[in-house]
PDB file of C-alpha atoms in Angstrom:
ATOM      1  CA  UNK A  63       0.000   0.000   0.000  1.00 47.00           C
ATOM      2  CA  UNK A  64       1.103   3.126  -0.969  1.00 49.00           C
ATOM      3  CA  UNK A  65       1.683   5.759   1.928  1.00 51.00           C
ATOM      4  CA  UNK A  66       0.201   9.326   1.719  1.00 53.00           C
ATOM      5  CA  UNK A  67       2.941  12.143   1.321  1.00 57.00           C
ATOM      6  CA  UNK A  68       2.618  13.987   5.139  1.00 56.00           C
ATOM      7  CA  UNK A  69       3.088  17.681   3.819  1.00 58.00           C
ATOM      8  CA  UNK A  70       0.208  17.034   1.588  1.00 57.00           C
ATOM      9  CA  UNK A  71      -1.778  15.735   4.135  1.00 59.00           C
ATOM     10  CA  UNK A  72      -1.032  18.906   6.377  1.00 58.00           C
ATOM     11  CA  UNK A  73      -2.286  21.270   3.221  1.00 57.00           C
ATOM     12  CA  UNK A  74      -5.214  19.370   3.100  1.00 57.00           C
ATOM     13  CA  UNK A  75      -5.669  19.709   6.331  1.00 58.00           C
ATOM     14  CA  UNK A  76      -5.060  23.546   6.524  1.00 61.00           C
ATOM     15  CA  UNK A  77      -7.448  24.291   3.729  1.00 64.00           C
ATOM     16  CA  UNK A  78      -9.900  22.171   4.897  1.00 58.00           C
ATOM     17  CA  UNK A  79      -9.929  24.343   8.321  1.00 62.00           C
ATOM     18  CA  UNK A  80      -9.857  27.794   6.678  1.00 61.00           C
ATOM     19  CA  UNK A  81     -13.083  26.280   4.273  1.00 61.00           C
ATOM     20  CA  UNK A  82     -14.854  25.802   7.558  1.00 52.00           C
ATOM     21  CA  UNK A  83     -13.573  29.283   9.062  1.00 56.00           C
ATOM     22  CA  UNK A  84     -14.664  31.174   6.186  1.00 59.00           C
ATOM     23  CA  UNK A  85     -18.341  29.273   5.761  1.00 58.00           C
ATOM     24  CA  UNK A  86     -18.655  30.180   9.766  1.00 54.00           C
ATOM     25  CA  UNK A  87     -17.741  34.074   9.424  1.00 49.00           C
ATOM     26  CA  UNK A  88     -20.371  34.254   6.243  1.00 55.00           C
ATOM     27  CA  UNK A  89     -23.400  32.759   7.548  1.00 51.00           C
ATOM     28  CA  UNK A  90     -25.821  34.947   9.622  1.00 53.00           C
ATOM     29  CA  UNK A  91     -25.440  35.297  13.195  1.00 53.00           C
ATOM     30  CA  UNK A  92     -21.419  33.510  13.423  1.00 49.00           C
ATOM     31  CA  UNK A  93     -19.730  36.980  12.629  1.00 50.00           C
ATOM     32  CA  UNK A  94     -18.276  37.635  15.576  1.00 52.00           C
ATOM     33  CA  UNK A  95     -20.183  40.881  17.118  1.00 55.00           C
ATOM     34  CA  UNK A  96     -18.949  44.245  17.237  1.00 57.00           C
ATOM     35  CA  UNK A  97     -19.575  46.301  19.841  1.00 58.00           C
ATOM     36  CA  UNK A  98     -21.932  49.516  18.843  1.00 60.00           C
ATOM     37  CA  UNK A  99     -20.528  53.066  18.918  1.00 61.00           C
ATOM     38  CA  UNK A 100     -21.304  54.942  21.927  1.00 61.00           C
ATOM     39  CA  UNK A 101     -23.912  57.606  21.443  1.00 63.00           C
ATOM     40  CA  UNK A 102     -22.652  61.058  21.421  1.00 61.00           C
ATOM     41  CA  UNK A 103     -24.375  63.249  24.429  1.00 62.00           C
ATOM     42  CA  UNK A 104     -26.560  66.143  22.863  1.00 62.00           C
ATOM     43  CA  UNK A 105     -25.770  69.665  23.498  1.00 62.00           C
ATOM     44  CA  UNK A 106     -27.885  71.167  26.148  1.00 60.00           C
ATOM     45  CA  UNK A 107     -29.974  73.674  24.280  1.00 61.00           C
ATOM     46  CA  UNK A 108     -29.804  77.216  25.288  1.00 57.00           C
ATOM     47  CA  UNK A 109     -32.339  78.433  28.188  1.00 58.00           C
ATOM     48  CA  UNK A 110     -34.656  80.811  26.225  1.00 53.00           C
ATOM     49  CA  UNK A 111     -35.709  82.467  29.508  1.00 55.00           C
ATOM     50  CA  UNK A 112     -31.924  83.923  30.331  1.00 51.00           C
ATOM     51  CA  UNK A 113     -30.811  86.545  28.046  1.00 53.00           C
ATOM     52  CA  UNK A 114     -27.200  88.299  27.586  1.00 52.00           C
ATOM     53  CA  UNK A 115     -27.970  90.661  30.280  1.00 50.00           C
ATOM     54  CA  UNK A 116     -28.792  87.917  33.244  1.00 51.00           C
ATOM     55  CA  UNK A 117     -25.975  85.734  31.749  1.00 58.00           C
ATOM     56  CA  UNK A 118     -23.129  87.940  32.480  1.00 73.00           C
ATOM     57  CA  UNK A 119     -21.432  88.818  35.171  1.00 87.00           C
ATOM     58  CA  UNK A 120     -23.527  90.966  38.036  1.00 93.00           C
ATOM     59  CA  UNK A 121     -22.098  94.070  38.711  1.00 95.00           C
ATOM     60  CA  UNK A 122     -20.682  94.766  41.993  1.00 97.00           C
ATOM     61  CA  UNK A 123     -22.948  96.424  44.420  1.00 98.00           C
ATOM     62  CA  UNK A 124     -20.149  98.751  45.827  1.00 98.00           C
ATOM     63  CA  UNK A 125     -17.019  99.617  45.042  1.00 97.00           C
ATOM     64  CA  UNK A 126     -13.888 101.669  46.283  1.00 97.00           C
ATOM     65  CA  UNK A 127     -11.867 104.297  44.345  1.00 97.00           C
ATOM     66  CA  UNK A 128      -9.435 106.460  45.052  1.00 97.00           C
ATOM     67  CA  UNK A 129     -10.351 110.435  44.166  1.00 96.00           C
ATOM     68  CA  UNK A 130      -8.622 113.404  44.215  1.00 95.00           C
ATOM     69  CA  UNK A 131     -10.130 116.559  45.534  1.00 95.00           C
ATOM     70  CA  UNK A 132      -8.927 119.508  45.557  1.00 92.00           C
ATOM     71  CA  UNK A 133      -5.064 118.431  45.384  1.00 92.00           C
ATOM     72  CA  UNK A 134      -5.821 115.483  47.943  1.00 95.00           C
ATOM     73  CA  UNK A 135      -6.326 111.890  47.552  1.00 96.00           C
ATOM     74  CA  UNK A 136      -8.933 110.073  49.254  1.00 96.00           C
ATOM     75  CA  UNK A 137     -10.671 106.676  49.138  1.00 97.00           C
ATOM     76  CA  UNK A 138     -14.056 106.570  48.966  1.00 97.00           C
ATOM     77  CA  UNK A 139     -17.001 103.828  48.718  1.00 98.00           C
ATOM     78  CA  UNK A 140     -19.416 104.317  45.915  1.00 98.00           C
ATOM     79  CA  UNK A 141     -22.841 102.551  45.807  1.00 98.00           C
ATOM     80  CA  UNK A 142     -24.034 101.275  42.076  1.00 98.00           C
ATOM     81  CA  UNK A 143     -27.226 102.966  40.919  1.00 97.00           C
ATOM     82  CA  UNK A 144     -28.674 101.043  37.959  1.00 97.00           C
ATOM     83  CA  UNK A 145     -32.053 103.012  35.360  1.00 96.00           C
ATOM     84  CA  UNK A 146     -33.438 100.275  33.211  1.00 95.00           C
ATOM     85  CA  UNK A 147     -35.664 102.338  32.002  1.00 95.00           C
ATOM     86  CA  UNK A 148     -32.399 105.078  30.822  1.00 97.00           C
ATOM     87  CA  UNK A 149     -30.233 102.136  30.400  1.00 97.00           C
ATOM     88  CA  UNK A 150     -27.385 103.297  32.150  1.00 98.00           C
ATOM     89  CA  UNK A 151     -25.546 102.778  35.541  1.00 98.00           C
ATOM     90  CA  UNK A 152     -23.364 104.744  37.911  1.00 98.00           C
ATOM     91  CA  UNK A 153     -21.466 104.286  40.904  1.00 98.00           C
ATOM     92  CA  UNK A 154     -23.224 107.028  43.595  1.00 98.00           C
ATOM     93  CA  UNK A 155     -20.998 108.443  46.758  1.00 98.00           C
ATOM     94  CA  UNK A 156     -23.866 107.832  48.726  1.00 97.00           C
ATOM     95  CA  UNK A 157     -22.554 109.225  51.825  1.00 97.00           C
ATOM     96  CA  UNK A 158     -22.387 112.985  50.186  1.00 97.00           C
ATOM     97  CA  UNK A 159     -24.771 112.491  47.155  1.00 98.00           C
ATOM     98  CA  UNK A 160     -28.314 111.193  47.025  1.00 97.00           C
ATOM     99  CA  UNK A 161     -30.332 110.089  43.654  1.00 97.00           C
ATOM    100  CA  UNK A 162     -34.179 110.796  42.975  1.00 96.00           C
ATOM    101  CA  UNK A 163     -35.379 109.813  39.870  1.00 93.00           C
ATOM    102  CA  UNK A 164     -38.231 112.548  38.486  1.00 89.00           C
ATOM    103  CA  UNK A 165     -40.428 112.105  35.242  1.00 88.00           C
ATOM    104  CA  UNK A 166     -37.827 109.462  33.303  1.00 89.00           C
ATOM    105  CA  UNK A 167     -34.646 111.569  34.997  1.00 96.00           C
ATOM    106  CA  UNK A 168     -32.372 111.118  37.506  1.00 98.00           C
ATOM    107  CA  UNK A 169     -30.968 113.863  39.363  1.00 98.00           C
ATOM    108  CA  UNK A 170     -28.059 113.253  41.944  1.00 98.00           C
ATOM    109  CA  UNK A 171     -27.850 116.009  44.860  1.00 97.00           C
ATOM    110  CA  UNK A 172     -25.855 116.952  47.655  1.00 97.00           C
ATOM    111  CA  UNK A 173     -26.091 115.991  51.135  1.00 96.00           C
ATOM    112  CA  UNK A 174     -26.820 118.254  52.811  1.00 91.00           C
ATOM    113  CA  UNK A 175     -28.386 120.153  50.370  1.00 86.00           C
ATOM    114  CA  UNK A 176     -26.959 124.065  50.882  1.00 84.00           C
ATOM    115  CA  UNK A 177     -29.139 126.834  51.701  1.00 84.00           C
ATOM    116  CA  UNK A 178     -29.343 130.013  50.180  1.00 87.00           C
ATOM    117  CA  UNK A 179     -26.370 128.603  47.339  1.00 93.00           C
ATOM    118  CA  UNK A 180     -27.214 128.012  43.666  1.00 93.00           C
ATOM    119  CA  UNK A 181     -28.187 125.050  43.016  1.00 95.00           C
ATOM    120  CA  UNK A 182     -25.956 122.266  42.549  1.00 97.00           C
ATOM    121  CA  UNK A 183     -26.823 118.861  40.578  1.00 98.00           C
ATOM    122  CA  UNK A 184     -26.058 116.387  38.162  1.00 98.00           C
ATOM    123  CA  UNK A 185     -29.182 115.447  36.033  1.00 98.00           C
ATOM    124  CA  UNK A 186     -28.783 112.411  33.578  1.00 98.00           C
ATOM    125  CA  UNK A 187     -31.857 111.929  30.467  1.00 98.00           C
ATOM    126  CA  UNK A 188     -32.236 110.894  27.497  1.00 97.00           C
ATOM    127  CA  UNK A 189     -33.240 112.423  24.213  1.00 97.00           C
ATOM    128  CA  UNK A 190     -34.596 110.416  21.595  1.00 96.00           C
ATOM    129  CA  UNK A 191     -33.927 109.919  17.882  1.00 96.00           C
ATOM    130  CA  UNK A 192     -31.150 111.988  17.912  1.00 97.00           C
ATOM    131  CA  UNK A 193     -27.171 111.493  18.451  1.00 97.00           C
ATOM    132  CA  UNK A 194     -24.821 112.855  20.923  1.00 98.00           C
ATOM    133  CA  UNK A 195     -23.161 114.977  18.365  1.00 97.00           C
ATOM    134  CA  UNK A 196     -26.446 116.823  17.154  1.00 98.00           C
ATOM    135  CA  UNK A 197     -27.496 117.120  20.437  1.00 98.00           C
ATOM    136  CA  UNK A 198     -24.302 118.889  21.900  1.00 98.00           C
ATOM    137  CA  UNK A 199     -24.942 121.075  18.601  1.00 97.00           C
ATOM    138  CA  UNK A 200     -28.529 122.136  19.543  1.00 97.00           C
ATOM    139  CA  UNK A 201     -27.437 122.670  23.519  1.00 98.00           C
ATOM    140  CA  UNK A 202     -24.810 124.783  22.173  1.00 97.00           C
ATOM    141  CA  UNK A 203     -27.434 127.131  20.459  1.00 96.00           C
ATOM    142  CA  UNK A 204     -29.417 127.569  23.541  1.00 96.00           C
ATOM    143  CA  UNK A 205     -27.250 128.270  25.784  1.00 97.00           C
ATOM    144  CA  UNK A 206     -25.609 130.991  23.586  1.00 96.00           C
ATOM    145  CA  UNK A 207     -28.458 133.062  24.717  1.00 89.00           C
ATOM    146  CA  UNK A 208     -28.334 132.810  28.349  1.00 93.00           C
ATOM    147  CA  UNK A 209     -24.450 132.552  29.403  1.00 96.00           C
ATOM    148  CA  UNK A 210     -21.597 134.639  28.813  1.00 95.00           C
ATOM    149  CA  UNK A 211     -19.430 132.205  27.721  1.00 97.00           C
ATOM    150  CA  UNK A 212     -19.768 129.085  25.578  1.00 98.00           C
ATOM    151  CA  UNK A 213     -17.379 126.540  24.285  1.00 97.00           C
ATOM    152  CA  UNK A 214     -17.565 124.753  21.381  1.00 97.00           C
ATOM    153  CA  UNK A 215     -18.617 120.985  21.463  1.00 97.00           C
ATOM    154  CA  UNK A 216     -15.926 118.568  21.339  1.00 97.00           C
ATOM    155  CA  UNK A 217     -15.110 114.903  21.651  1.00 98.00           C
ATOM    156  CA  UNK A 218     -13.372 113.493  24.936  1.00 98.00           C
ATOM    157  CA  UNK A 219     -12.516 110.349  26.460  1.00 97.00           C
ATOM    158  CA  UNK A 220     -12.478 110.554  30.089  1.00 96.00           C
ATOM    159  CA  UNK A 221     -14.360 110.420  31.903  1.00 97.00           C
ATOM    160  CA  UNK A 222     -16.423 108.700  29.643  1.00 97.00           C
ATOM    161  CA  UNK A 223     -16.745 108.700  25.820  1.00 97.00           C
ATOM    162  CA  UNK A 224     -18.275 111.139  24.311  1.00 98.00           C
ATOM    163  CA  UNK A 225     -19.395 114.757  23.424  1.00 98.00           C
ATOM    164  CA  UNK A 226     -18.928 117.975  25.960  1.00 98.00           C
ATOM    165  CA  UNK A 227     -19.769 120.919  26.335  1.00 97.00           C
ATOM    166  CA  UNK A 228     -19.223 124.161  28.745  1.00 97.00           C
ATOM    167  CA  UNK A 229     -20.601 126.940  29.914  1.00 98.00           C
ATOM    168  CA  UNK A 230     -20.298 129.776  32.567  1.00 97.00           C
ATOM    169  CA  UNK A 231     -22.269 133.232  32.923  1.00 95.00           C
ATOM    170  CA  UNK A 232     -19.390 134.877  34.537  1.00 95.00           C
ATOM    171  CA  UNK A 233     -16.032 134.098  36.607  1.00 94.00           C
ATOM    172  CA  UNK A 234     -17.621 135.288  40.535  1.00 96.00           C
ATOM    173  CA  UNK A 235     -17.838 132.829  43.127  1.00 95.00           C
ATOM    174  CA  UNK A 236     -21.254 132.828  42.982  1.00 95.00           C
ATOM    175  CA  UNK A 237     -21.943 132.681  39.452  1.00 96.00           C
ATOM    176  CA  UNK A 238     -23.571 129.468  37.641  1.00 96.00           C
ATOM    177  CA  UNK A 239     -21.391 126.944  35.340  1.00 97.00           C
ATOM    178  CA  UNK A 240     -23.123 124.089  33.732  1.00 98.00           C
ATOM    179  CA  UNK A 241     -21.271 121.129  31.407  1.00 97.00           C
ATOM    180  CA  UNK A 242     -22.762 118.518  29.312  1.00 98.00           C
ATOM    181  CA  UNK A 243     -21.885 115.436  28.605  1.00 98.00           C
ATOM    182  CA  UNK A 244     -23.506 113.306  25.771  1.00 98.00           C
ATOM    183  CA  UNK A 245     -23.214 110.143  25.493  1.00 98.00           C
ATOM    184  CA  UNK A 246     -25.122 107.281  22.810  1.00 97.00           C
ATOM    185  CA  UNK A 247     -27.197 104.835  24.781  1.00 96.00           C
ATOM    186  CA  UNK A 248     -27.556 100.764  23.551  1.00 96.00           C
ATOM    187  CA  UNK A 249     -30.950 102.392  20.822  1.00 95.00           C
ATOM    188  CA  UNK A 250     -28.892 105.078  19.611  1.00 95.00           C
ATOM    189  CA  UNK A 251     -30.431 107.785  21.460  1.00 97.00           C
ATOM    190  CA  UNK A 252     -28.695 110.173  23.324  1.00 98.00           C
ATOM    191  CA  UNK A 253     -28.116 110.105  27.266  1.00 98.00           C
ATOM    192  CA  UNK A 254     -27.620 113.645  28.415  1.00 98.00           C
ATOM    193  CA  UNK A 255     -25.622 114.102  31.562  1.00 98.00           C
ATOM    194  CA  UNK A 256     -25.759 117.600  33.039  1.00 98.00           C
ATOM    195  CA  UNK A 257     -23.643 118.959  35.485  1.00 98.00           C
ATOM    196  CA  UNK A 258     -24.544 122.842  37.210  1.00 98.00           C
ATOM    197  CA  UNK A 259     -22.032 123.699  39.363  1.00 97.00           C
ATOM    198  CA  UNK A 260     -21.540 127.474  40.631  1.00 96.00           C
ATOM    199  CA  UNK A 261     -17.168 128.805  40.368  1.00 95.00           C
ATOM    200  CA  UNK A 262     -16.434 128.125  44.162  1.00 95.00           C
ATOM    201  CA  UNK A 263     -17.955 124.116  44.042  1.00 96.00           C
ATOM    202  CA  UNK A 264     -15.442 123.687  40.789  1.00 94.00           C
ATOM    203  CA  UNK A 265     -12.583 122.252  42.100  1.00 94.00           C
ATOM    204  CA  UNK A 266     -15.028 120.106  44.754  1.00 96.00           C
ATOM    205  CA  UNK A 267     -18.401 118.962  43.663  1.00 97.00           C
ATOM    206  CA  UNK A 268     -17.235 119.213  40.576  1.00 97.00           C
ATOM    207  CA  UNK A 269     -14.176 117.175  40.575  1.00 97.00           C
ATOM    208  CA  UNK A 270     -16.686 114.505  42.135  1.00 98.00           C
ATOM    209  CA  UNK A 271     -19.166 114.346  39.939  1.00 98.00           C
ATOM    210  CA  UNK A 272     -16.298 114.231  36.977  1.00 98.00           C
ATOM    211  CA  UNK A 273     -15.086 110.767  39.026  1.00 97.00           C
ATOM    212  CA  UNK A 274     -18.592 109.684  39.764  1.00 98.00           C
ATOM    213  CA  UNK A 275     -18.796 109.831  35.871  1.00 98.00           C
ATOM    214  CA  UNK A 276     -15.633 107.465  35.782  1.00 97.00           C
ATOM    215  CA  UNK A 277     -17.949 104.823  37.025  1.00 97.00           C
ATOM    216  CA  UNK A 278     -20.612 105.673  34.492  1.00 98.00           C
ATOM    217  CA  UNK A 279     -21.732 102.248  31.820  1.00 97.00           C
ATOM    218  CA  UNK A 280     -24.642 101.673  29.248  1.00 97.00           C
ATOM    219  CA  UNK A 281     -26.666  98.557  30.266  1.00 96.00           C
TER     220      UNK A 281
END
């Protein structure tokens, strides 16, 4: 009898295992089973309810700055004072100033208020459909007829951005200064910040109110 060549017999034997292999992975159900891809997590969809303004940052209720009055330095706490209605905000001395808010204006006082002195106050409104530049342009024409001297508008930066404009009816003690500052609210209206001050409360009040201004934002 003849004998059978073993290397043939291994082939055989190989091929005959990767037929069976292959006829396994092919028929239904004896692939072997992969495992599924995890499902991605969804975005969390934005909160309609919370808008820009109640997702950033609060503002601080009080803060301290350092001002300089009169030559002197001094630190001093300032309160915020918020207008939704003006859209603005300001940081208030609250300890020599007090706020009252009149027919869609604020107007910021001192404490005490002074007897039998002009009036001084910083009074903060808006005027509508028109912008700071015009506006300082139209205030310039009326007060041309009531004080002795005007200045021209112009543009600053401190201490805030925007339009200003002086004017005094003399150089006594006694005698009345006012200066405006216009500034463009979040519509594009106008925010008009008056300041009347009287010569001798120049280098006081008036340095304060300037700093107060410092703390001055649109909401």
């Amino acid at each position: 009898m003849k004998k059978r060549n073993p290397i043939i017999s291994a082939l055989y034997f190989a091929l005959l295992l990767f037929l069976v292999f292959s006829l396994a992975v092919s028929l239904p159900g004896c692939a072997p089973e992969e495992e599924p891809a995890p499902t991605p997590t969804p975005e969390p969809a934005p909160d309609p309810d919370i808008d820009d303004d109640q997702a950033a940052e609060p503002l601080p209720a009080t803060k301290e700055v350092v001002m300089i009055v009169e030559g002197m330095e001094e630190v001093v706490e300032l309160t915020l004072h918020e207008n939704q209605q003006l859209g603005y905000y300001i940081y208030i001395d609250e300890d020599r100033y007090q706020v009252k808010e009149l027919n869609g204006t604020d107007k910021i006082t001192p404490l005490p208020p002074a007897d039998d002195l002009p009036e001084v106050f910083m009074e903060i409104s808006r005027a509508e459909d028109i912008s700071p530049a015009d506006k300082a342009s139209q205030l310039k024409a009326e007060l041309e007829g009531n004080y002795e001297e005007v200045s021209e508008k112009e543009e600053v930066q401190s201490p805030l951005q925007g339009y200003y404009l002086y004017a005094a009816q003399g150089s006594q003690w006694d005698d009345l200064a006012v200066r405006y500052y216009l500034v463009e609210d979040a519509q594009g209206n106008s925010l008009v910040i008056k300041q009347q001050l009287f010569m001798e409360t120049w280098e006081g009040h008036g340095a304060r109110l300037d700093q107060m201004l410092e703390e001055f934002g649109i909401l």
